[in-house]
Amino acid sequence: MVKKVLFFSDFGIDDNLAILYAFFNKEIKIVGVVADYGNVSKQDALRNAAYIQELTGIRDVPVFAGAELPLTGNPPQFYPDVHGAEGLGPIIPEIDIDLSLENFHGIKDVIEQNPNEIIIVNVGRLTSLATAFILYPETMKKVKEFYLMGGAFNEPGNVTPVAEANFYGDPYAANIVLNQTARRVKIIPLNVTSGSIVTPALINELDTYYNSVGSKVGKLVKPMFDYYYKFYKSRTPKLTGAPLHDVLTLWAVVNEDHVTYRDVPVKVIVNVGEAFGQSIGDFRNMVDKAEFPFHKVAVNFNYPEFIKDFFQTMKNSKSTEGNH
């Protein structure tokens, strides 16, 4: 059965690759996109979403303007060294859109029109998703499942020694989401997504294919990936590829049997200090656990299946383009 996904994203490189993965994947139907601040500004995220729409020809998927600032009140920090100035690596999108768009309320209609069918996948900061719980608590009860890319459990973070970027960017929002969801959230943390390494050789093979079939969408993949990989390689020279954190999170939605979860209590630290934004999971093998809300935290995934599926799915270009 096709999964209906409402996708919350801050449209950096791995977010854009995740959207393309969804575009090529016949088991995923994106029913709406919320563009947030995070890797880039909200305005750049909106523009990137519109650019992807233009290239894919999918104009019937609504794009909603998400949050511009975190609930912390601090100005957001962007990451051009990782994702490029525009969030697309070296690519400069040439497209004109209304950047003053304020239509976030539209997500309520999407959920209400598809009760108990929508899967929310959040791969950026959690500010917009937390806002949805604050504004539309009854509507949010009609969401079927929640998947979050965020946190780091029993492993180092990536923006501080203990904190991962999505939770660190707005830990207040992360806690709102984790405290308000009646159903257990599936969290795909950094310590798991860091294993979703895709190699330049695989990307080169895909690029050869895209050029052979004349895929305009596919031709985005290599320049974005190469920029992204260059950053990771400069930071960790031993890496043989780059982790596609957000692709893995979407992959988990349609490959449940290949992801291992633990049911654990989860909390995010909001006190300002060295632990700010740290995600804590009580993984102790004890009857009495910390009194935090329980959620499903991914601890492992089937890497060979991920790579095989990613490669096969991304080669759906020829049969998918032009059919929307």
CSV table of C-alpha atoms in Angstrom, one decimal:
chain,number,residue,atom,x,y,z
A,1,MET,CA,0.0,0.0,0.0
A,2,VAL,CA,1.3,3.5,-0.9
A,3,LYS,CA,2.3,5.6,2.1
A,4,LYS,CA,0.9,9.1,2.3
A,5,VAL,CA,3.7,11.3,3.6
A,6,LEU,CA,3.5,14.9,4.9
A,7,PHE,CA,7.1,16.0,4.7
A,8,PHE,CA,8.6,18.6,7.1
A,9,SER,CA,12.0,19.7,5.7
A,10,ASP,CA,14.7,22.4,5.9
A,11,PHE,CA,15.8,21.6,2.3
A,12,GLY,CA,19.5,21.1,2.5
A,13,ILE,CA,21.3,18.6,0.3
A,14,ASP,CA,20.2,15.4,2.0
A,15,ASP,CA,16.7,16.7,2.3
A,16,ASN,CA,16.6,17.4,-1.4
A,17,LEU,CA,17.9,13.9,-2.1
A,18,ALA,CA,15.2,12.5,0.1
A,19,ILE,CA,12.6,14.4,-1.8
A,20,LEU,CA,14.0,12.9,-5.1
A,21,TYR,CA,14.0,9.5,-3.5
A,22,ALA,CA,10.3,9.9,-2.7
A,23,PHE,CA,9.6,11.2,-6.2
A,24,PHE,CA,11.2,8.0,-7.7
A,25,ASN,CA,9.6,5.7,-5.1
A,26,LYS,CA,6.3,4.1,-6.1
A,27,GLU,CA,5.5,3.3,-2.5
A,28,ILE,CA,5.6,6.9,-1.3
A,29,LYS,CA,3.1,9.6,-2.1
A,30,ILE,CA,4.1,13.1,-0.8
A,31,VAL,CA,0.8,14.8,0.0
A,32,GLY,CA,2.4,18.0,1.2
A,33,VAL,CA,5.7,19.7,2.1
A,34,VAL,CA,6.4,22.0,5.0
A,35,ALA,CA,9.4,24.2,4.3
A,36,ASP,CA,11.3,25.3,7.4
A,37,TYR,CA,14.4,27.2,8.5
A,38,GLY,CA,17.3,24.9,9.4
A,39,ASN,CA,20.0,24.0,7.0
A,40,VAL,CA,18.9,27.2,5.1
A,41,SER,CA,16.5,30.0,5.8
A,42,LYS,CA,12.7,29.4,5.5
A,43,GLN,CA,12.7,31.6,2.3
A,44,ASP,CA,15.5,29.5,0.7
A,45,ALA,CA,13.7,26.3,1.8
A,46,LEU,CA,10.5,27.5,0.1
A,47,ARG,CA,12.4,28.4,-3.0
A,48,ASN,CA,14.1,25.0,-3.1
A,49,ALA,CA,10.8,23.2,-2.8
A,50,ALA,CA,9.4,25.3,-5.7
A,51,TYR,CA,12.5,24.5,-7.7
A,52,ILE,CA,12.1,20.7,-7.2
A,53,GLN,CA,8.4,21.1,-8.1
A,54,GLU,CA,9.4,22.8,-11.3
A,55,LEU,CA,12.0,20.1,-12.3
A,56,THR,CA,9.8,17.2,-11.4
A,57,GLY,CA,6.6,18.7,-12.9
A,58,ILE,CA,4.7,17.8,-9.7
A,59,ARG,CA,2.8,21.0,-9.1
A,60,ASP,CA,-0.3,19.4,-7.3
A,61,VAL,CA,1.6,18.8,-4.1
A,62,PRO,CA,1.0,21.8,-1.8
A,63,VAL,CA,4.0,23.5,-0.2
A,64,PHE,CA,3.4,25.1,3.2
A,65,ALA,CA,5.6,27.9,4.7
A,66,GLY,CA,6.8,26.6,8.1
A,67,ALA,CA,8.7,28.3,10.9
A,68,GLU,CA,11.2,31.1,10.4
A,69,LEU,CA,12.6,31.0,14.0
A,70,PRO,CA,13.0,28.4,16.8
A,71,LEU,CA,11.0,28.6,20.0
A,72,THR,CA,14.2,29.4,21.8
A,73,GLY,CA,14.0,32.9,20.4
A,74,ASN,CA,17.6,32.7,19.2
A,75,PRO,CA,18.4,33.5,15.6
A,76,PRO,CA,18.9,30.3,13.6
A,77,GLN,CA,22.3,29.2,12.4
A,78,PHE,CA,22.6,28.0,8.8
A,79,TYR,CA,25.1,25.7,7.3
A,80,PRO,CA,26.4,26.8,3.8
A,81,ASP,CA,29.6,24.9,4.3
A,82,VAL,CA,27.6,21.6,4.4
A,83,HIS,CA,24.8,22.4,2.0
A,84,GLY,CA,25.9,25.3,-0.1
A,85,ALA,CA,24.7,28.9,0.0
A,86,GLU,CA,21.3,27.9,-1.4
A,87,GLY,CA,21.0,24.5,0.1
A,88,LEU,CA,21.6,22.8,-3.2
A,89,GLY,CA,25.4,22.5,-3.1
A,90,PRO,CA,26.8,24.4,-6.2
A,91,ILE,CA,23.4,24.7,-7.8
A,92,ILE,CA,21.8,28.2,-7.9
A,93,PRO,CA,18.0,27.7,-8.6
A,94,GLU,CA,16.5,30.3,-10.9
A,95,ILE,CA,12.9,30.5,-10.0
A,96,ASP,CA,10.6,33.3,-8.8
A,97,ILE,CA,8.1,32.6,-6.0
A,98,ASP,CA,6.2,34.5,-3.3
A,99,LEU,CA,8.6,34.3,-0.3
A,100,SER,CA,6.1,36.1,1.9
A,101,LEU,CA,3.8,33.0,1.8
A,102,GLU,CA,1.9,32.3,5.1
A,103,ASN,CA,-0.3,29.3,4.6
A,104,PHE,CA,0.8,26.9,7.4
A,105,HIS,CA,-2.9,26.4,8.3
A,106,GLY,CA,-3.2,24.3,5.2
A,107,ILE,CA,-1.6,21.3,6.8
A,108,LYS,CA,-4.8,21.0,8.9
A,109,ASP,CA,-6.8,20.4,5.8
A,110,VAL,CA,-4.4,17.8,4.4
A,111,ILE,CA,-4.7,15.8,7.7
A,112,GLU,CA,-8.4,16.2,8.1
A,113,GLN,CA,-9.0,15.0,4.5
A,114,ASN,CA,-6.9,11.9,5.1
A,115,PRO,CA,-7.8,10.8,8.7
A,116,ASN,CA,-5.5,8.1,10.1
A,117,GLU,CA,-3.7,7.8,6.8
A,118,ILE,CA,-1.0,10.6,7.0
A,119,ILE,CA,2.5,9.7,8.1
A,120,ILE,CA,4.4,12.8,9.1
A,121,VAL,CA,8.2,12.6,8.4
A,122,ASN,CA,10.2,15.4,10.0
A,123,VAL,CA,13.8,15.7,8.9
A,124,GLY,CA,14.6,19.2,10.1
A,125,ARG,CA,14.2,21.3,13.2
A,126,LEU,CA,10.9,20.5,15.0
A,127,THR,CA,9.5,24.0,15.4
A,128,SER,CA,6.8,23.7,12.8
A,129,LEU,CA,5.7,20.3,14.0
A,130,ALA,CA,5.6,21.5,17.6
A,131,THR,CA,3.5,24.5,16.4
A,132,ALA,CA,1.0,22.1,14.7
A,133,PHE,CA,0.5,20.3,18.1
A,134,ILE,CA,0.0,23.7,19.8
A,135,LEU,CA,-2.5,25.0,17.2
A,136,TYR,CA,-4.3,21.8,16.1
A,137,PRO,CA,-4.2,19.2,18.9
A,138,GLU,CA,-7.3,17.4,17.8
A,139,THR,CA,-6.3,17.3,14.2
A,140,MET,CA,-2.9,15.9,15.1
A,141,LYS,CA,-4.6,12.9,16.8
A,142,LYS,CA,-5.6,11.9,13.3
A,143,VAL,CA,-2.0,11.5,12.1
A,144,LYS,CA,-1.2,7.8,11.6
A,145,GLU,CA,2.5,7.8,12.4
A,146,PHE,CA,5.4,10.1,13.1
A,147,TYR,CA,9.0,9.6,12.0
A,148,LEU,CA,11.8,12.0,13.1
A,149,MET,CA,15.4,12.3,12.0
A,150,GLY,CA,17.0,13.7,15.1
A,151,GLY,CA,18.9,13.2,18.3
A,152,ALA,CA,21.9,11.1,19.1
A,153,PHE,CA,21.7,8.3,21.7
A,154,ASN,CA,24.8,7.0,23.5
A,155,GLU,CA,26.9,8.5,20.8
A,156,PRO,CA,28.5,11.9,20.1
A,157,GLY,CA,26.5,14.7,18.5
A,158,ASN,CA,27.4,16.7,15.4
A,159,VAL,CA,27.0,20.3,16.5
A,160,THR,CA,28.3,19.8,20.0
A,161,PRO,CA,29.9,16.8,21.7
A,162,VAL,CA,26.5,15.6,22.8
A,163,ALA,CA,23.8,17.2,20.6
A,164,GLU,CA,22.5,16.6,17.1
A,165,ALA,CA,21.6,19.5,14.9
A,166,ASN,CA,17.8,19.1,14.6
A,167,PHE,CA,17.2,18.7,18.3
A,168,TYR,CA,19.9,21.3,19.2
A,169,GLY,CA,18.3,23.8,16.9
A,170,ASP,CA,15.1,23.8,18.9
A,171,PRO,CA,15.1,21.5,21.9
A,172,TYR,CA,11.9,23.1,23.3
A,173,ALA,CA,10.1,22.1,20.1
A,174,ALA,CA,11.5,18.6,20.3
A,175,ASN,CA,10.2,18.1,23.8
A,176,ILE,CA,6.7,19.4,22.8
A,177,VAL,CA,6.5,16.8,20.0
A,178,LEU,CA,7.8,14.0,22.2
A,179,ASN,CA,5.5,14.9,25.1
A,180,GLN,CA,2.3,15.5,23.0
A,181,THR,CA,2.2,12.4,20.7
A,182,ALA,CA,-0.1,9.8,22.0
A,183,ARG,CA,1.3,7.3,19.6
A,184,ARG,CA,5.0,6.5,20.0
A,185,VAL,CA,7.2,8.4,17.6
A,186,LYS,CA,9.8,6.5,15.5
A,187,ILE,CA,13.1,8.4,16.0
A,188,ILE,CA,15.9,7.7,13.5
A,189,PRO,CA,18.9,9.3,15.3
A,190,LEU,CA,22.2,10.5,14.1
A,191,ASN,CA,24.1,7.5,15.5
A,192,VAL,CA,22.0,5.3,13.1
A,193,THR,CA,21.8,7.6,10.1
A,194,SER,CA,25.5,8.2,10.1
A,195,GLY,CA,25.8,4.6,8.9
A,196,SER,CA,23.8,5.3,5.7
A,197,ILE,CA,26.9,5.9,3.7
A,198,VAL,CA,26.5,6.2,-0.1
A,199,THR,CA,29.7,6.2,-2.1
A,200,PRO,CA,30.8,8.5,-5.0
A,201,ALA,CA,31.1,5.4,-7.2
A,202,LEU,CA,27.4,4.6,-6.7
A,203,ILE,CA,26.5,8.2,-7.4
A,204,ASN,CA,28.6,8.2,-10.5
A,205,GLU,CA,26.9,5.2,-11.8
A,206,LEU,CA,23.5,6.8,-11.2
A,207,ASP,CA,24.7,10.0,-13.0
A,208,THR,CA,25.8,8.0,-16.1
A,209,TYR,CA,22.3,6.5,-16.1
A,210,TYR,CA,20.6,9.9,-15.8
A,211,ASN,CA,22.6,11.3,-18.6
A,212,SER,CA,21.8,8.3,-20.8
A,213,VAL,CA,18.0,8.7,-20.3
A,214,GLY,CA,18.1,12.6,-20.3
A,215,SER,CA,16.7,12.9,-16.7
A,216,LYS,CA,16.7,16.6,-15.7
A,217,VAL,CA,15.8,15.6,-12.2
A,218,GLY,CA,18.5,13.0,-11.9
A,219,LYS,CA,21.2,15.4,-13.1
A,220,LEU,CA,20.7,17.2,-9.8
A,221,VAL,CA,22.0,14.3,-7.8
A,222,LYS,CA,25.7,14.2,-8.5
A,223,PRO,CA,26.6,17.9,-8.1
A,224,MET,CA,24.7,18.1,-4.8
A,225,PHE,CA,26.2,14.8,-3.5
A,226,ASP,CA,29.7,15.8,-4.6
A,227,TYR,CA,29.5,19.1,-2.6
A,228,TYR,CA,28.1,17.3,0.4
A,229,TYR,CA,30.7,14.5,0.3
A,230,LYS,CA,33.5,17.1,0.0
A,231,PHE,CA,32.4,18.6,3.3
A,232,TYR,CA,32.2,15.2,5.1
A,233,LYS,CA,35.6,14.1,3.6
A,234,SER,CA,37.3,17.3,4.8
A,235,ARG,CA,35.9,16.8,8.3
A,236,THR,CA,36.5,13.0,8.5
A,237,PRO,CA,39.2,12.0,5.9
A,238,LYS,CA,38.7,8.3,6.4
A,239,LEU,CA,35.0,8.4,5.2
A,240,THR,CA,34.4,6.5,1.9
A,241,GLY,CA,31.2,8.2,1.2
A,242,ALA,CA,28.5,10.6,2.7
A,243,PRO,CA,25.6,9.7,5.0
A,244,LEU,CA,22.2,10.4,3.6
A,245,HIS,CA,20.4,11.0,6.9
A,246,ASP,CA,17.1,12.1,5.5
A,247,VAL,CA,16.9,9.5,2.8
A,248,LEU,CA,17.3,6.8,5.4
A,249,THR,CA,14.5,8.3,7.4
A,250,LEU,CA,12.1,8.1,4.4
A,251,TRP,CA,13.4,4.7,3.5
A,252,ALA,CA,12.5,3.5,7.0
A,253,VAL,CA,8.9,4.4,6.4
A,254,VAL,CA,8.6,1.8,3.6
A,255,ASN,CA,11.1,-0.7,4.9
A,256,GLU,CA,9.9,-1.3,8.5
A,257,ASP,CA,11.2,-4.9,8.6
A,258,HIS,CA,14.7,-3.7,8.0
A,259,VAL,CA,15.0,-1.3,11.0
A,260,THR,CA,15.4,-2.4,14.6
A,261,TYR,CA,13.9,-0.2,17.3
A,262,ARG,CA,14.0,-0.1,21.1
A,263,ASP,CA,11.1,1.2,23.2
A,264,VAL,CA,12.6,3.7,25.6
A,265,PRO,CA,11.8,6.8,27.5
A,266,VAL,CA,13.1,9.9,25.8
A,267,LYS,CA,13.8,13.5,26.8
A,268,VAL,CA,15.7,16.4,25.3
A,269,ILE,CA,17.7,18.8,27.5
A,270,VAL,CA,16.6,22.4,27.4
A,271,ASN,CA,18.8,23.9,30.1
A,272,VAL,CA,21.4,26.2,28.6
A,273,GLY,CA,24.9,24.8,29.1
A,274,GLU,CA,27.1,22.0,27.7
A,275,ALA,CA,24.2,19.5,27.5
A,276,PHE,CA,21.8,21.9,25.7
A,277,GLY,CA,19.9,19.9,23.0
A,278,GLN,CA,21.2,16.5,24.1
A,279,SER,CA,18.8,13.6,23.6
A,280,ILE,CA,18.6,11.2,26.5
A,281,GLY,CA,17.1,7.7,26.1
A,282,ASP,CA,16.8,5.3,29.1
A,283,PHE,CA,18.3,2.1,27.5
A,284,ARG,CA,18.9,0.4,30.9
A,285,ASN,CA,17.7,-3.2,31.1
A,286,MET,CA,15.6,-2.5,34.2
A,287,VAL,CA,12.0,-2.6,35.1
A,288,ASP,CA,12.0,0.9,36.6
A,289,LYS,CA,12.9,3.5,34.0
A,290,ALA,CA,13.1,7.2,33.8
A,291,GLU,CA,9.6,8.9,33.8
A,292,PHE,CA,9.9,10.3,30.3
A,293,PRO,CA,7.5,9.5,27.4
A,294,PHE,CA,8.3,6.2,25.7
A,295,HIS,CA,9.2,6.3,22.0
A,296,LYS,CA,10.7,3.9,19.4
A,297,VAL,CA,14.3,4.7,18.9
A,298,ALA,CA,16.1,3.1,15.9
A,299,VAL,CA,19.3,1.3,17.0
A,300,ASN,CA,20.2,-0.5,13.7
A,301,PHE,CA,19.2,-1.0,10.1
A,302,ASN,CA,20.0,-3.3,7.3
A,303,TYR,CA,22.6,-1.5,5.3
A,304,PRO,CA,22.8,-3.8,2.3
A,305,GLU,CA,19.1,-3.5,1.8
A,306,PHE,CA,19.2,0.2,2.1
A,307,ILE,CA,21.9,0.6,-0.5
A,308,LYS,CA,20.2,-1.9,-2.9
A,309,ASP,CA,16.8,-0.1,-2.5
A,310,PHE,CA,18.3,3.4,-2.9
A,311,PHE,CA,20.1,2.4,-6.1
A,312,GLN,CA,17.1,0.6,-7.6
A,313,THR,CA,14.7,3.4,-6.6
A,314,MET,CA,16.8,6.2,-7.9
A,315,LYS,CA,17.0,4.4,-11.3
A,316,ASN,CA,13.2,4.7,-11.6
A,317,SER,CA,13.8,8.1,-13.3
A,318,LYS,CA,12.9,7.1,-16.9
A,319,SER,CA,9.6,5.5,-15.9
A,320,THR,CA,8.6,8.2,-13.5
A,321,GLU,CA,9.5,11.5,-15.1
A,322,GLY,CA,6.8,13.1,-17.2
A,323,ASN,CA,4.0,11.0,-15.6
A,324,HIS,CA,2.9,13.7,-13.1
